[in-house]
Amino acid sequence: MLKWGVLGTGEVAFDVAYAINFVPNNAVKGVASRKSENAKWFVENFKDAKAFESFDALINDPDIDIIYVATPNSTHADMMRKCIAAGKHILCEKPFCLHEGEGLEIKKMANNANLFCMEALWTRFIPATQQVINKVKNGKIGQLRFVKGSFGHIFNKSRCFDKDLGGGVLFDLGMYLISLSYPILGMPDDYKFAPSYGSSKVDEQASFTFSYKSGIIASFQCSFLNDLENTLEFYGDSGILKLGPPFYRTSQISFDAQHSPTGEHQKEKRKNPYGYPGPMRQAPYFKERLKPLLPSKTKVSNVPFKGNGYHYEIEEVYNCIQSGKIESDILPLDQSIKVVEIMNKLYKSEPVV
Ligand SMILES: NC(=O)c1ccc[n+]([C@@H]2O[C@H](COP(=O)([O-])OP(=O)(O)OC[C@H]3O[C@@H](n4cnc5c(N)ncnc54)[C@H](OP(=O)(O)O)[C@@H]3O)[C@@H](O)[C@H]2O)c1
């Protein structure tokens, strides 16, 4: 039995604690918060779990094997340092930390102490997401040309708008798009960031673009102020793969081989040096141009999805610890740290006005 301690009693702590108890041989045994009444309320929903008076008391309890860190972004690094000092394995909420330097320090500490450590970027472990990442890497859509994605929901949570707690839409939502495409794209060669700051002084919505020497462009949007399309799409020279909506919690994969640059319907056009079959105002041209907008040729497949979706990352943690691994092959710490580095490069790339 893997005995879990949960730091924080917020929204995601509750969902992940539920997922921990959903996975056989895993159980929430302790919960801590700044306010003990919150921890007491929390454990009413988790039989066998004890409410602790402080974060330190839970971290140092000898009966706990692993700590799930679910406190605000700015607290992650310090919480992890304490967990490692107490000899605890770690699952830490996203983003792993705020600065790549502290991420590297924590990786070194955890590795040296032979403790398991992973970022809780749950979407990376969802079967549909894994399938799409693997299909793109294995050439299902041919040569990758373009990636686009968006993540936006109306948020009013105070920590998201508090710079001191590591708030901002890039670190909260934009990072999912970066993390999911990182295993395919790696580090960008150029960065463009167009944020909009609210009265809170954090980025509340943003558009950002990465370019790569290979010619690939990746273009993303994220927002606390609007619900966006919430899909993630990979465009190759022989097909398009799309996750979602919503991409972050999906069983749905769409595949379209028809409308790619080398797809069947393009072959005729290629014979024509002007790229279209007649004068621009002729109906067939417009019909041809509209084809990519029509869903009829798109194959939609459903990859079964169980539970509330968070248990896939818990299964990964459990399997790794059982087999003596200190990092996940699916989401190694280097990748979590690179995602933090990319976000900081975006902030730095912003022109000073
Ligand atoms: N994986 C996901 O799907 C997902 C979704 C949402 C958020 N997250 C991540 O999970 C973390 C928590 O997010 P949330 O939305 O659950 O936040 P939340 O609902 O605001 O809860 C935050 C928790 O942290 C505690 N806390 C607040 N300020 C603190 C501070 N200064 N020092 C220590 N503890 C503090 C609060 O404790 P009290 O009880 O003492 O007030 C509360 O229990 C963030 O890092 C976020 O990025 C992940």
XYZ file of C-alpha atoms and ligand atoms in Angstrom:
401
model
C 0.000 0.000 0.000
C 1.365 3.433 -1.011
C 0.411 5.907 1.743
C -0.158 9.443 0.503
C -0.096 12.794 2.270
C -1.820 15.740 0.599
C -0.568 19.326 1.053
C -3.421 21.774 0.425
C -7.174 21.440 0.523
C -8.059 23.331 -2.641
C -10.021 22.291 -5.692
C -7.440 20.114 -7.385
C -6.317 18.505 -4.109
C -9.829 17.134 -3.710
C -10.004 15.701 -7.251
C -6.564 14.112 -7.057
C -7.176 12.702 -3.562
C -10.313 11.066 -4.965
C -8.206 9.587 -7.798
C -5.578 8.294 -5.339
C -8.227 6.264 -3.497
C -9.583 5.058 -6.882
C -6.291 3.305 -7.730
C -5.774 -0.078 -5.994
C -2.980 -0.174 -3.396
C -2.987 3.603 -2.968
C -4.657 5.547 -0.161
C -4.789 9.075 1.197
C -3.638 8.840 4.821
C -3.070 12.473 5.718
C -4.060 16.006 4.712
C -2.622 19.342 5.824
C -3.500 22.943 5.232
C -2.607 26.316 6.700
C -5.959 26.271 8.462
C -6.631 23.089 10.413
C -10.411 23.477 9.958
C -9.916 23.066 6.201
C -7.940 19.843 6.699
C -10.646 18.579 9.088
C -13.355 19.308 6.549
C -11.325 17.581 3.827
C -10.781 14.310 5.715
C -14.501 13.911 6.339
C -14.601 12.867 2.683
C -11.649 10.466 2.875
C -11.996 7.646 5.366
C -8.668 6.535 6.894
C -7.154 9.998 6.370
C -5.991 12.129 9.287
C -6.059 15.946 9.425
C -2.654 17.410 10.320
C -2.121 20.726 12.109
C 0.660 21.866 9.767
C 2.378 21.058 6.472
C 5.602 20.200 8.354
C 3.838 17.726 10.657
C 2.455 15.817 7.668
C 5.715 15.918 5.694
C 7.633 14.512 8.682
C 5.113 11.818 9.622
C 6.931 8.456 9.394
C 3.752 6.706 8.303
C 3.532 8.648 4.998
C 5.403 7.393 1.888
C 4.663 10.059 -0.687
C 3.541 13.683 -0.650
C 1.226 15.228 -3.223
C 1.915 18.985 -3.308
C -1.255 20.929 -4.202
C -0.481 24.397 -2.854
C -0.015 27.547 -5.001
C 2.702 27.651 -7.661
C 5.155 29.827 -5.708
C 5.237 27.324 -2.811
C 6.121 24.195 -4.841
C 9.906 24.421 -4.660
C 10.054 24.938 -0.885
C 7.511 22.191 -0.231
C 9.569 19.783 -2.347
C 12.819 20.682 -0.552
C 11.121 19.807 2.759
C 9.732 16.537 1.378
C 13.163 15.436 0.164
C 14.742 16.314 3.524
C 12.088 14.113 5.172
C 12.770 11.226 2.754
C 9.404 11.373 0.973
C 8.608 10.615 -2.648
C 6.875 13.516 -4.435
C 4.082 14.221 -6.890
C 4.033 18.024 -7.309
C 1.314 20.054 -9.007
C 2.051 21.955 -12.205
C 3.993 24.058 -12.893
C 6.849 22.085 -11.314
C 8.395 25.360 -10.063
C 8.757 28.995 -11.136
C 12.424 29.046 -12.190
C 14.417 26.426 -14.035
C 17.355 26.842 -11.617
C 15.308 25.683 -8.630
C 13.900 22.841 -10.747
C 17.413 21.579 -11.492
C 18.340 21.862 -7.818
C 15.285 19.795 -6.776
C 15.905 17.164 -9.440
C 19.472 16.761 -8.183
C 18.356 16.555 -4.528
C 15.612 13.989 -5.266
C 17.838 11.883 -7.541
C 20.673 11.883 -4.975
C 18.256 10.834 -2.235
C 16.898 8.068 -4.516
C 13.365 9.476 -4.158
C 10.698 9.432 -6.853
C 9.693 12.898 -8.069
C 7.264 13.914 -10.825
C 5.171 16.912 -11.893
C 1.402 16.277 -11.706
C 0.720 17.242 -15.332
C -2.149 14.737 -15.413
C -3.144 15.365 -19.045
C 0.152 13.884 -20.246
C -1.009 10.471 -18.931
C -4.491 10.377 -20.459
C -4.605 7.566 -23.068
C -5.897 9.747 -25.949
C -3.154 12.314 -25.327
C -0.477 9.654 -25.246
C -1.801 8.130 -28.468
C -1.680 11.451 -30.307
C 1.829 12.291 -29.072
C 3.052 8.840 -30.165
C 1.264 8.975 -33.533
C 2.785 12.353 -34.401
C 6.245 11.162 -33.300
C 5.852 7.958 -35.332
C 4.976 9.763 -38.554
C 1.205 9.160 -38.742
C 0.725 12.645 -40.216
C 4.023 12.675 -42.126
C 6.290 15.672 -41.746
C 4.960 17.956 -39.007
C 4.443 21.520 -40.277
C 2.239 23.398 -37.838
C 0.825 23.057 -34.322
C -1.998 25.104 -32.895
C -3.874 25.036 -29.652
C -5.829 27.052 -27.154
C -6.784 26.793 -23.506
C -9.186 29.312 -22.062
C -11.790 29.298 -19.325
C -13.272 32.110 -17.278
C -11.349 32.017 -13.989
C -11.938 34.067 -10.868
C -9.685 32.201 -8.450
C -7.594 34.700 -6.475
C -4.303 32.747 -6.594
C -4.390 32.891 -10.433
C -4.300 36.705 -10.313
C -1.675 36.983 -7.569
C 1.865 37.452 -8.876
C 3.350 36.554 -5.477
C 1.680 33.131 -5.623
C 3.006 32.484 -9.136
C -0.210 33.549 -10.886
C -0.671 34.361 -14.562
C -2.352 32.561 -17.405
C 0.863 31.316 -19.002
C 1.942 29.403 -15.878
C -1.598 28.192 -15.195
C -3.099 27.319 -18.595
C -0.624 28.072 -21.390
C 1.796 25.586 -19.870
C -0.475 22.635 -20.762
C -0.105 23.434 -24.458
C 3.663 23.726 -24.102
C 3.996 20.557 -22.040
C 1.854 18.434 -24.377
C 3.720 19.505 -27.485
C 7.211 19.475 -25.893
C 7.855 15.715 -26.413
C 7.295 16.313 -30.144
C 8.771 19.770 -30.643
C 11.513 20.100 -28.030
C 13.013 23.549 -27.359
C 11.889 26.324 -29.724
C 14.443 28.307 -31.696
C 12.477 31.551 -31.525
C 9.807 32.937 -29.166
C 7.054 35.524 -29.619
C 4.813 36.466 -26.709
C 1.817 38.819 -26.789
C 0.298 39.015 -23.301
C -2.392 41.285 -21.954
C -2.095 42.319 -18.310
C -5.052 43.161 -16.103
C -5.256 45.349 -13.028
C -3.816 42.427 -11.050
C -0.525 42.822 -12.995
C -0.504 39.196 -14.120
C -0.943 38.075 -17.723
C -4.684 37.356 -18.004
C -4.651 36.319 -21.623
C -1.874 35.714 -24.093
C -0.993 34.569 -27.541
C 2.414 33.000 -28.173
C 4.289 31.516 -31.082
C 7.311 29.275 -31.301
C 9.347 28.722 -34.427
C 11.834 25.970 -35.105
C 14.781 25.693 -37.489
C 12.960 22.750 -39.090
C 10.337 25.247 -40.313
C 7.646 24.139 -37.849
C 5.522 26.887 -36.311
C 3.506 26.402 -33.116
C 0.863 28.979 -32.283
C -1.098 29.022 -29.019
C -3.615 31.127 -27.113
C -4.610 31.031 -23.445
C -7.078 33.070 -21.427
C -8.572 33.511 -17.956
C -11.188 35.813 -19.510
C -12.824 33.631 -22.171
C -13.723 30.088 -22.971
C -11.625 29.270 -26.034
C -11.819 26.388 -28.501
C -9.647 24.250 -26.183
C -8.253 21.924 -28.833
C -4.691 20.933 -29.682
C -3.976 20.213 -33.357
C -0.983 18.845 -35.222
C -0.775 19.536 -38.972
C 1.501 17.290 -41.009
C 2.100 16.965 -44.743
C -0.086 13.854 -44.869
C -2.734 14.459 -42.234
C -4.049 16.362 -39.268
C -4.510 15.028 -35.733
C -6.671 16.860 -33.255
C -7.247 16.323 -29.530
C -10.489 17.469 -27.918
C -12.349 19.604 -27.288
C -11.411 19.868 -24.570
C -7.873 18.634 -25.266
C -6.925 18.420 -21.589
C -9.549 15.853 -20.588
C -10.501 13.992 -23.693
C -11.212 10.597 -25.121
C -11.664 12.061 -28.609
C -9.070 12.026 -31.380
C -9.892 13.385 -34.851
C -7.794 12.360 -37.827
C -8.080 13.925 -41.243
C -5.859 12.635 -44.050
C -7.919 14.251 -46.797
C -7.127 17.897 -46.416
C -3.401 17.844 -45.919
C -1.040 19.398 -48.527
C -0.322 15.959 -50.039
C -3.822 14.528 -49.512
C -5.966 13.178 -52.381
C -7.906 16.365 -53.054
C -4.721 18.364 -53.477
C -3.257 16.204 -56.252
C -5.356 17.801 -58.978
C -4.521 21.248 -57.710
C -0.812 20.462 -57.825
C -1.053 19.928 -61.613
C -2.167 23.509 -61.966
C 0.728 25.926 -61.458
C -1.677 28.524 -60.056
C -2.865 26.061 -57.394
C -6.567 26.397 -58.178
C -8.735 24.926 -60.872
C -9.991 28.074 -62.618
C -10.717 31.772 -62.322
C -11.021 32.734 -58.691
C -14.673 33.605 -58.823
C -15.713 30.184 -60.147
C -17.726 28.141 -57.708
C -15.504 25.014 -57.797
C -12.607 27.009 -56.461
C -14.589 28.160 -53.468
C -15.962 24.683 -52.936
C -12.420 23.368 -52.932
C -11.299 25.995 -50.451
C -14.200 25.198 -48.160
C -13.376 21.489 -47.991
C -11.077 21.731 -44.990
C -13.912 23.313 -43.042
C -16.257 20.409 -43.673
C -16.099 17.686 -41.042
C -17.376 14.831 -43.227
C -13.963 13.319 -44.074
C -12.706 13.466 -40.525
C -12.427 10.153 -38.696
C -13.234 10.540 -35.034
C -12.117 7.825 -32.659
C -12.851 7.399 -29.012
C -10.218 6.152 -26.623
C -11.932 4.912 -23.445
C -11.575 7.220 -20.459
C -12.031 6.039 -16.869
C -12.606 7.759 -13.544
C -12.063 11.497 -13.228
C -8.897 11.316 -15.361
C -6.426 12.094 -12.574
C -5.904 8.432 -11.733
C -3.748 7.860 -14.842
C -0.944 9.918 -13.296
C -1.430 8.115 -9.959
C -1.053 4.753 -11.735
C 2.171 6.018 -13.310
C 3.554 7.106 -9.912
C 2.611 3.770 -8.329
C 4.087 1.678 -11.153
C 7.327 3.672 -11.158
C 7.796 3.368 -7.392
C 6.958 -0.348 -7.493
C 9.620 -0.915 -10.135
C 12.218 1.170 -8.308
C 12.220 4.091 -10.748
C 12.894 7.601 -9.441
C 11.526 9.391 -12.528
C 8.766 8.715 -15.024
C 9.762 7.861 -18.606
C 6.594 9.594 -19.824
C 7.225 12.833 -17.932
C 10.842 12.992 -16.747
C 11.835 15.994 -14.616
C 14.027 17.405 -17.394
C 10.888 17.956 -19.485
C 9.002 19.672 -16.641
C 12.013 21.933 -16.052
C 12.365 22.732 -19.785
C 8.698 23.788 -19.869
C 9.420 26.245 -17.023
C 12.464 27.512 -18.956
C 10.325 28.024 -22.078
C 7.740 30.045 -20.128
C 10.427 32.259 -18.619
C 11.954 32.749 -22.086
C 8.525 33.892 -23.297
C 8.279 36.459 -20.488
C 11.795 37.673 -21.327
C 11.030 37.851 -25.052
C 8.332 40.438 -24.451
C 9.368 43.784 -25.913
C 9.905 46.481 -23.290
C 7.532 49.398 -24.052
N -3.664 19.432 -12.388
C -4.716 20.230 -12.481
O -5.693 19.945 -13.157
C -4.736 21.490 -11.724
C -5.908 22.231 -11.676
C -5.912 23.371 -10.909
C -4.768 23.770 -10.245
N -3.638 23.035 -10.324
C -2.426 23.423 -9.577
O -2.632 22.997 -8.221
C -2.182 23.984 -7.299
C -3.347 24.392 -6.399
O -4.366 24.929 -7.221
P -5.910 25.003 -6.749
O -6.645 25.499 -7.929
O -6.319 23.742 -6.117
O -5.792 26.169 -5.697
P -6.816 26.597 -4.552
O -8.155 25.970 -4.780
O -6.680 28.055 -4.455
O -6.167 25.915 -3.253
C -4.893 26.239 -2.823
C -4.563 25.490 -1.548
O -3.286 25.918 -1.124
C -3.364 26.497 0.175
N -2.660 27.784 0.151
C -3.094 28.968 -0.279
N -2.149 29.901 -0.160
C -1.095 29.281 0.367
C 0.180 29.716 0.714
N 0.558 30.992 0.556
N 1.025 28.829 1.236
C 0.663 27.557 1.397
N -0.570 27.087 1.081
C -1.429 27.948 0.569
C -4.791 26.720 0.489
O -4.821 26.362 1.849
P -5.748 26.878 2.992
O -6.703 25.763 3.206
O -4.783 27.030 4.114
O -6.370 28.154 2.559
C -5.517 25.753 -0.397
O -5.682 24.545 0.291
C -1.576 25.088 -8.159
O -0.190 24.880 -8.262
C -2.213 24.911 -9.528
O -1.375 25.344 -10.590
C -3.610 21.896 -11.048
